[in-house]
Coordinates of C-alpha atoms and ligand atoms in Angstrom, one line a residue:
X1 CA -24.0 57.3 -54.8
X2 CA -26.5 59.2 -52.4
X3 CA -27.8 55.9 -51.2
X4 CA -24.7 54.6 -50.7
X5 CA -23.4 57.2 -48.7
X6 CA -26.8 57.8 -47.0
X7 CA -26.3 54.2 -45.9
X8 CA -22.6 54.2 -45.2
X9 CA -23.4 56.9 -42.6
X10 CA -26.4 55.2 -40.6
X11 CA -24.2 51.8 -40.6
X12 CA -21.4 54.4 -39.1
X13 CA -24.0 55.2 -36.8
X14 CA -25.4 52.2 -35.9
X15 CA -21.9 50.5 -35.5
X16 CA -20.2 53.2 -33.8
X17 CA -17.6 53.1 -36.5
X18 CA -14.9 55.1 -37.6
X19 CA -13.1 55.2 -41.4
X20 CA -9.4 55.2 -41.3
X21 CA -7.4 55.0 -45.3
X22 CA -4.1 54.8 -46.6
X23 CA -3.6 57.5 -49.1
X24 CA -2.9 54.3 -51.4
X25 CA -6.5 53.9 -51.8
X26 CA -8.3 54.4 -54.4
X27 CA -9.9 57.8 -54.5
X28 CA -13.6 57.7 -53.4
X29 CA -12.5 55.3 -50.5
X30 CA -10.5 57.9 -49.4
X31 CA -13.4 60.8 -49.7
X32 CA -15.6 58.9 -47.4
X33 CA -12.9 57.7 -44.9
X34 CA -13.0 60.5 -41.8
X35 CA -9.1 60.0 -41.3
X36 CA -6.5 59.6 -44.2
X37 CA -3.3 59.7 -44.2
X38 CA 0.4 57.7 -44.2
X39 CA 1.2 54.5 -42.4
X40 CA 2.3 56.1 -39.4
X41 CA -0.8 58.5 -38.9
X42 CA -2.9 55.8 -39.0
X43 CA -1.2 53.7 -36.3
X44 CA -1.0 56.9 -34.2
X45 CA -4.8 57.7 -35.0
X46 CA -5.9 54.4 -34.5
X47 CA -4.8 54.8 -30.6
X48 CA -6.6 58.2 -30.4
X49 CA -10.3 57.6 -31.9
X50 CA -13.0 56.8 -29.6
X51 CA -15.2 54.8 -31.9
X52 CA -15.5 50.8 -30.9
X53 CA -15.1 50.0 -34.2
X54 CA -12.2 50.7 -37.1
X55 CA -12.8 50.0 -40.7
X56 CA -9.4 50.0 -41.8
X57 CA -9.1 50.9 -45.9
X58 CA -5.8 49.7 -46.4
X59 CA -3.7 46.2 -46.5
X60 CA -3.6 43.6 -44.0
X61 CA -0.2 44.5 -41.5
X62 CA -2.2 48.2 -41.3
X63 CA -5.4 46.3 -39.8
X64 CA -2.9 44.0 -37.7
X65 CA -1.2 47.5 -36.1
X66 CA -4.7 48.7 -35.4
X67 CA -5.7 45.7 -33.5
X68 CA -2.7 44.7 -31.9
X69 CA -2.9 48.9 -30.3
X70 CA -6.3 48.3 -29.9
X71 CA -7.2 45.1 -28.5
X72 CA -10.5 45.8 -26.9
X73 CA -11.7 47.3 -30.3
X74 CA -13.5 45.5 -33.5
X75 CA -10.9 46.4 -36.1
X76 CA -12.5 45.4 -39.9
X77 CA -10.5 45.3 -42.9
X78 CA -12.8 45.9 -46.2
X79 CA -10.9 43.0 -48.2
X80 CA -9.4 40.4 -46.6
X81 CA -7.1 39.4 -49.5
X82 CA -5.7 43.0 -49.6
X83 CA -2.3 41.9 -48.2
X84 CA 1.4 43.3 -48.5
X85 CA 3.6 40.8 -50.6
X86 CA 6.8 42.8 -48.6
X87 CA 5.3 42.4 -45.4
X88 CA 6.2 38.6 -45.6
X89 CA 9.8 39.1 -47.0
X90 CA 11.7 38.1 -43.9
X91 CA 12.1 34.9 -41.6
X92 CA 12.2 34.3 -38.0
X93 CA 15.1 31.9 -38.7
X94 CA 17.4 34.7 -39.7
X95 CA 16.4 37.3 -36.9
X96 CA 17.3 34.5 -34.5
X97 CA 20.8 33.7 -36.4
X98 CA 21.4 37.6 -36.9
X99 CA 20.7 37.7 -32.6
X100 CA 23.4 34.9 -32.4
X101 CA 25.9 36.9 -34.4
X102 CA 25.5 40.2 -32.9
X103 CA 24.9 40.1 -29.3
X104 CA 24.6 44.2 -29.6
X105 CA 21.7 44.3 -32.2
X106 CA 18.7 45.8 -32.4
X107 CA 16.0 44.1 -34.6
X108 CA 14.4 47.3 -36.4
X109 CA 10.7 46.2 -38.1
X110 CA 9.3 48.4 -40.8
X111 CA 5.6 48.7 -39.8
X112 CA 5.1 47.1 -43.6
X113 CA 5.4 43.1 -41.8
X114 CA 3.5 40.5 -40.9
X115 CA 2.4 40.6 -37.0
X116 CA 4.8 37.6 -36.5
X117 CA 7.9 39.7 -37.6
X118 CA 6.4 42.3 -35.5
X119 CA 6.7 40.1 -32.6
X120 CA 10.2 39.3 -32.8
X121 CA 11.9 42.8 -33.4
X122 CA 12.7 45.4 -30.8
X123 CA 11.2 48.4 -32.3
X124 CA 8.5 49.0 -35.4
X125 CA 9.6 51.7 -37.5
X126 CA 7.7 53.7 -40.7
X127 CA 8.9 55.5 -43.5
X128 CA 8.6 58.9 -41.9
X129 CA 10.3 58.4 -38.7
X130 CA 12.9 55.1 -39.4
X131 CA 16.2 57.6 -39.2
X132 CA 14.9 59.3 -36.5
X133 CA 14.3 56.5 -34.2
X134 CA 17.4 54.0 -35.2
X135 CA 19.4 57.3 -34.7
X136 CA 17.9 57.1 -31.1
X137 CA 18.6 53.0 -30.1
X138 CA 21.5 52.2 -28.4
X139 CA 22.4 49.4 -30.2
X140 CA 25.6 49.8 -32.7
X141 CA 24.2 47.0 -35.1
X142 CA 20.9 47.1 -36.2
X143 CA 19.0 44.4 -38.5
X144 CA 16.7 46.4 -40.7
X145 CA 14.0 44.3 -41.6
X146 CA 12.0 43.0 -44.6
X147 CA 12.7 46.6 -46.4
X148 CA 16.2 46.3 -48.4
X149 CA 15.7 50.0 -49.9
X150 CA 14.4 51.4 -47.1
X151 CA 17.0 50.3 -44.9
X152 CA 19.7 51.6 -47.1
X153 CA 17.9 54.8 -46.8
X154 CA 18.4 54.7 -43.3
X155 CA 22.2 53.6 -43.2
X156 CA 23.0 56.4 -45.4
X157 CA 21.0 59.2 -43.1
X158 CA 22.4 57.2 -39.9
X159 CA 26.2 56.1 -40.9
X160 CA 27.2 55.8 -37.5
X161 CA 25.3 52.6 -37.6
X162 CA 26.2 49.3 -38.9
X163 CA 23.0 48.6 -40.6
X164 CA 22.4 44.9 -41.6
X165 CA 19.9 44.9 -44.2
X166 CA 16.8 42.3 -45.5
X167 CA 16.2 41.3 -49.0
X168 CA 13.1 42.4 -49.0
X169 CA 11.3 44.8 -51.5
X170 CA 8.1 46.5 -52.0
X171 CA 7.3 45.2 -56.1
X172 CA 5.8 48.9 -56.7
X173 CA 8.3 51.2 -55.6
X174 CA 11.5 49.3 -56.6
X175 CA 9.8 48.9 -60.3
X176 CA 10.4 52.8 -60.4
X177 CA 14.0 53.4 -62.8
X178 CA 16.3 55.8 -63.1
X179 CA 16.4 55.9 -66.5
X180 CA 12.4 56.7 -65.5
X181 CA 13.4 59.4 -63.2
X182 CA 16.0 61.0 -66.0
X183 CA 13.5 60.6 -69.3
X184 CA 10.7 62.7 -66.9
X185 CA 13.6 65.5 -66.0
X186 CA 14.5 65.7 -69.3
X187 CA 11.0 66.3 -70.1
X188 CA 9.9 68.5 -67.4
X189 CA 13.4 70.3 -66.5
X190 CA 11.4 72.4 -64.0
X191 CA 10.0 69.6 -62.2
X192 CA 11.3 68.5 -58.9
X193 CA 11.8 65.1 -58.2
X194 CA 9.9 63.3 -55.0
X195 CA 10.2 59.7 -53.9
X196 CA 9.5 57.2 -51.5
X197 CA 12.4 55.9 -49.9
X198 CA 10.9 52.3 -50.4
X199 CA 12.6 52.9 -54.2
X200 CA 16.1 51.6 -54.9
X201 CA 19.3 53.6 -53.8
X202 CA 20.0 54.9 -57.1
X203 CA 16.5 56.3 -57.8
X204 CA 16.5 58.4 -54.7
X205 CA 19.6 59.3 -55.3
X206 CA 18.0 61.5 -58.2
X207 CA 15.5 63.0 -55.5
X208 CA 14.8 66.2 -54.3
X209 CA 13.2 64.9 -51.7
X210 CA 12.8 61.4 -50.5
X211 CA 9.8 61.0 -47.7
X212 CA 6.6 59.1 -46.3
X213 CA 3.5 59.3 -48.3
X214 CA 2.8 62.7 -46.0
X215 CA 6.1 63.7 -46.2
X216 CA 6.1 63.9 -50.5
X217 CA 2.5 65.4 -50.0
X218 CA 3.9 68.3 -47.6
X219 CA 6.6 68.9 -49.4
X220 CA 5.0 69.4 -52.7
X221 CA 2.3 72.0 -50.7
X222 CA 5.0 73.9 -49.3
X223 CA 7.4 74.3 -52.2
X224 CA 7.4 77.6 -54.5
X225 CA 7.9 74.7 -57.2
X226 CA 4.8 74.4 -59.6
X227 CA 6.0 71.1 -61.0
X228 CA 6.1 67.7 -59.7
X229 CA 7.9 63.9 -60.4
X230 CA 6.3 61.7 -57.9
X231 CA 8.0 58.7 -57.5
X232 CA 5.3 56.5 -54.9
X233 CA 2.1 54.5 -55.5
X234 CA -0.4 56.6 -58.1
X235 CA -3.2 57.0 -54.9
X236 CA -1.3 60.1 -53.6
X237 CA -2.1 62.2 -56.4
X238 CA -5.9 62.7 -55.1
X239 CA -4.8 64.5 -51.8
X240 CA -1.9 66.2 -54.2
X241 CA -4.7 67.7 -56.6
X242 CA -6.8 68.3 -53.6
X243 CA -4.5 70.4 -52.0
X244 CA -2.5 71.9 -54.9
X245 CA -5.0 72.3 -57.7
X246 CA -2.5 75.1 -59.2
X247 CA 0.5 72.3 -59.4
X248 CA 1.1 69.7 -61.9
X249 CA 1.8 66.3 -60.4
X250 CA 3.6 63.8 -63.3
X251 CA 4.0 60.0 -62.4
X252 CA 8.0 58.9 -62.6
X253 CA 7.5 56.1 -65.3
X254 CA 5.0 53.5 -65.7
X255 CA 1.8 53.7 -63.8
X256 CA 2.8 52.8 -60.0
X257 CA 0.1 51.1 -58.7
X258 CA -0.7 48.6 -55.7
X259 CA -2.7 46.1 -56.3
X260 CA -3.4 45.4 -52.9
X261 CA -4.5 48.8 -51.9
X262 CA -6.7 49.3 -54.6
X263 CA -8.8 46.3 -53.4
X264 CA -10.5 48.3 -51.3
X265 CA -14.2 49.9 -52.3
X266 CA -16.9 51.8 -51.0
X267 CA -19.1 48.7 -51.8
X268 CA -16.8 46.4 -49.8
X269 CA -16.3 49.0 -47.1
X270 CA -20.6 49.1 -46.7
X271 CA -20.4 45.2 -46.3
X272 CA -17.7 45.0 -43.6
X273 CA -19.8 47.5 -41.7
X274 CA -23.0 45.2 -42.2
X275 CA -21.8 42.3 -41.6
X276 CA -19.0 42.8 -39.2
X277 CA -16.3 40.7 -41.4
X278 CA -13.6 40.5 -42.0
X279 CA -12.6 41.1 -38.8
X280 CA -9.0 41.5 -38.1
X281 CA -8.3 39.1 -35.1
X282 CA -5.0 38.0 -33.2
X283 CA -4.3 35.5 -30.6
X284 CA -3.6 37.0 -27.5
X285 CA 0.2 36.0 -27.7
X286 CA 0.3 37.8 -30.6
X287 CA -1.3 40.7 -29.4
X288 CA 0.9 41.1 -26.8
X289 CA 4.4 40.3 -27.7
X290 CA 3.8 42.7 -31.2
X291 CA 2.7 45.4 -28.9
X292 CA 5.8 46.6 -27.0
X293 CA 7.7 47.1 -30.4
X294 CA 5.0 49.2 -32.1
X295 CA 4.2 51.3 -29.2
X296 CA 7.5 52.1 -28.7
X297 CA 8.0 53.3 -32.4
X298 CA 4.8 55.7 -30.9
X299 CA 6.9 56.9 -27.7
X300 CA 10.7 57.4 -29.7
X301 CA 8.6 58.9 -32.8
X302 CA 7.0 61.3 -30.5
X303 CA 10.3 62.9 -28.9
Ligands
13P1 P1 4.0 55.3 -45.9 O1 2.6 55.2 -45.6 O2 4.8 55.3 -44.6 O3 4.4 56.4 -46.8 O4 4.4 53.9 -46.6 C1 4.0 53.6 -47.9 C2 3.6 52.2 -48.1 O5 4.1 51.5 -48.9 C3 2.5 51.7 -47.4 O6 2.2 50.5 -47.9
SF4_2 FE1 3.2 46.8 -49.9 FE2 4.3 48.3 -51.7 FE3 1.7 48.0 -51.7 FE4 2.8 49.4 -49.8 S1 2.8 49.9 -52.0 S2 1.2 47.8 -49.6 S3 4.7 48.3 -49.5 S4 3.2 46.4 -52.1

């Protein structure tokens, strides 16, 4: 592993590189990224470094958001078939039919979408700031896009808004029960329960606490609580061990894990830096029309 690392950092070097990872990741990608965090971070972060290169350790719409906020920079994703099923779970067609309908909508994107979805919405949106910022827009009607769960989430924490909402679902966190969430609190009374809102209504119903990737891992760090259900993707518990080694973290049911994310290794991450590839690229139409939408997520998410 010295080797590996010794050469990681003179290809760092040499390429003027820097390593951004999704806490999805598995966990030695993440020990040798220099930023890691949720999805939002890394948009934000991604605007901020001054490296001409980002090696993005995470799926394909998180290297798209890097580029399209970064134009002038190489952005390199480690594996290139490390892509988001959900990302692709909405159509064109029915934002246009939904525009049609409601001529007061706003077309709300969940950062988790292809750059093409991107392009057609009005505002991009995470998990850690989707109430706050469709609580913000003007428009009465808003079609939540591709996240079904996600944007019942919001609807419920924004009910003055009529919030269409998207079949779409992300296969790991809607795979988490209830019947999951009440066999682990029967089992661990003293736990408390945290979840991603990407799970199903009736899951977070059960929560404690329903947040972003950094939102479950703050919480967990500040509570008094020494006891922990964690309803999200399995890579979290690194940075929850990391930072709580007194606390014990318990998965919600079955082992939650993304195949996508975990695509990503140290060896793959070496290559891209060698060889430049895969390289994230984006017609400039593309670029340009995904842009407003994502950096205004960055301005309402910052007030
Ligand atoms: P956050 O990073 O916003 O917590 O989203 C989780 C996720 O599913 C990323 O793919
Ligand atoms: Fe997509 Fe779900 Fe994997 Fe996140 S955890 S990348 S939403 S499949």
């Amino acid at each position: 592993m010295k080797e590996k690392l010794d050469k990681l950092l003179r290809l760092k070097k040499e390429k003027d590189a820097v390593i951004l990872a999704h806490y999805y990741v598995p966990d030695e990608v993440q020990d040798i990224a220099d930023y890691v965090g949720d999805s939002y971070y890394l948009s934000e972060i991604a605007t901020k470094v001054e490296a001409q290169t980002i090696v993005l350790c995470g799926v394909e719409f998180m290297g798209e958001s890097a580029k399209i906020l970064n134009p002038d920079k190489k952005v390199l994703l480690p594996a290139a078939n490390a892509d988001c099923p959900m990302a692709h779970m909405a159509a064109v067609e029915k934002i246009e039919e939904i525009r049609k309908e409601y001529e007061d909508v706003a077309v709300v994107c969940y950062v988790n979408s292809t750059a093409e979805l991107k392009m057609n919405a009005d505002v991009c949106v995470t998990s850690s700031n989707a109430a706050k910022i469709v609580k913000q827009l003007p428009n009465k009607h808003i079609f939540f896009i591709p996240d079904e769960n996600l944007g019942s989430y919001v609807a419920a924490q924004v009910p003055e808004k009529h919030v269409i909402l998207n079949d779409g679902y992300c296969h790991v966190h809607s795979n988490v029960r209830r019947e999951d969430i009440l066999k682990a609190k029967k089992a661990r009374p003293n736990a408390q329960v945290l979840v991603h809102p990407e799970c199903k209504e009736e899951v977070v119903a059960l929560a404690d606490y329903a947040g972003s990737t950094s939102g479950i891992i703050g919480y967990a760090t500040e509570s008094e609580a020494q006891e922990f259900i964690i309803g999200t993707e399995m890579g979290v518990f690194h940075e929850l061990k990391k930072r709580n080694p007194g606390k014990s973290f318990y998965v919600a049911g079955s082992l939650q894990i993304c195949p996508n994310m975990k695509k990503i290794t140290v060896d793959k991450v070496i290559s891209a830096l060698e060889t430049e590839q895969p390289e994230v690229i984006l017609s400039e139409e593309v670029r340009n029309r995904a842009y407003a939408p994502l950096n205004r997520m960055l301005e309402l998410a910052g007030q």
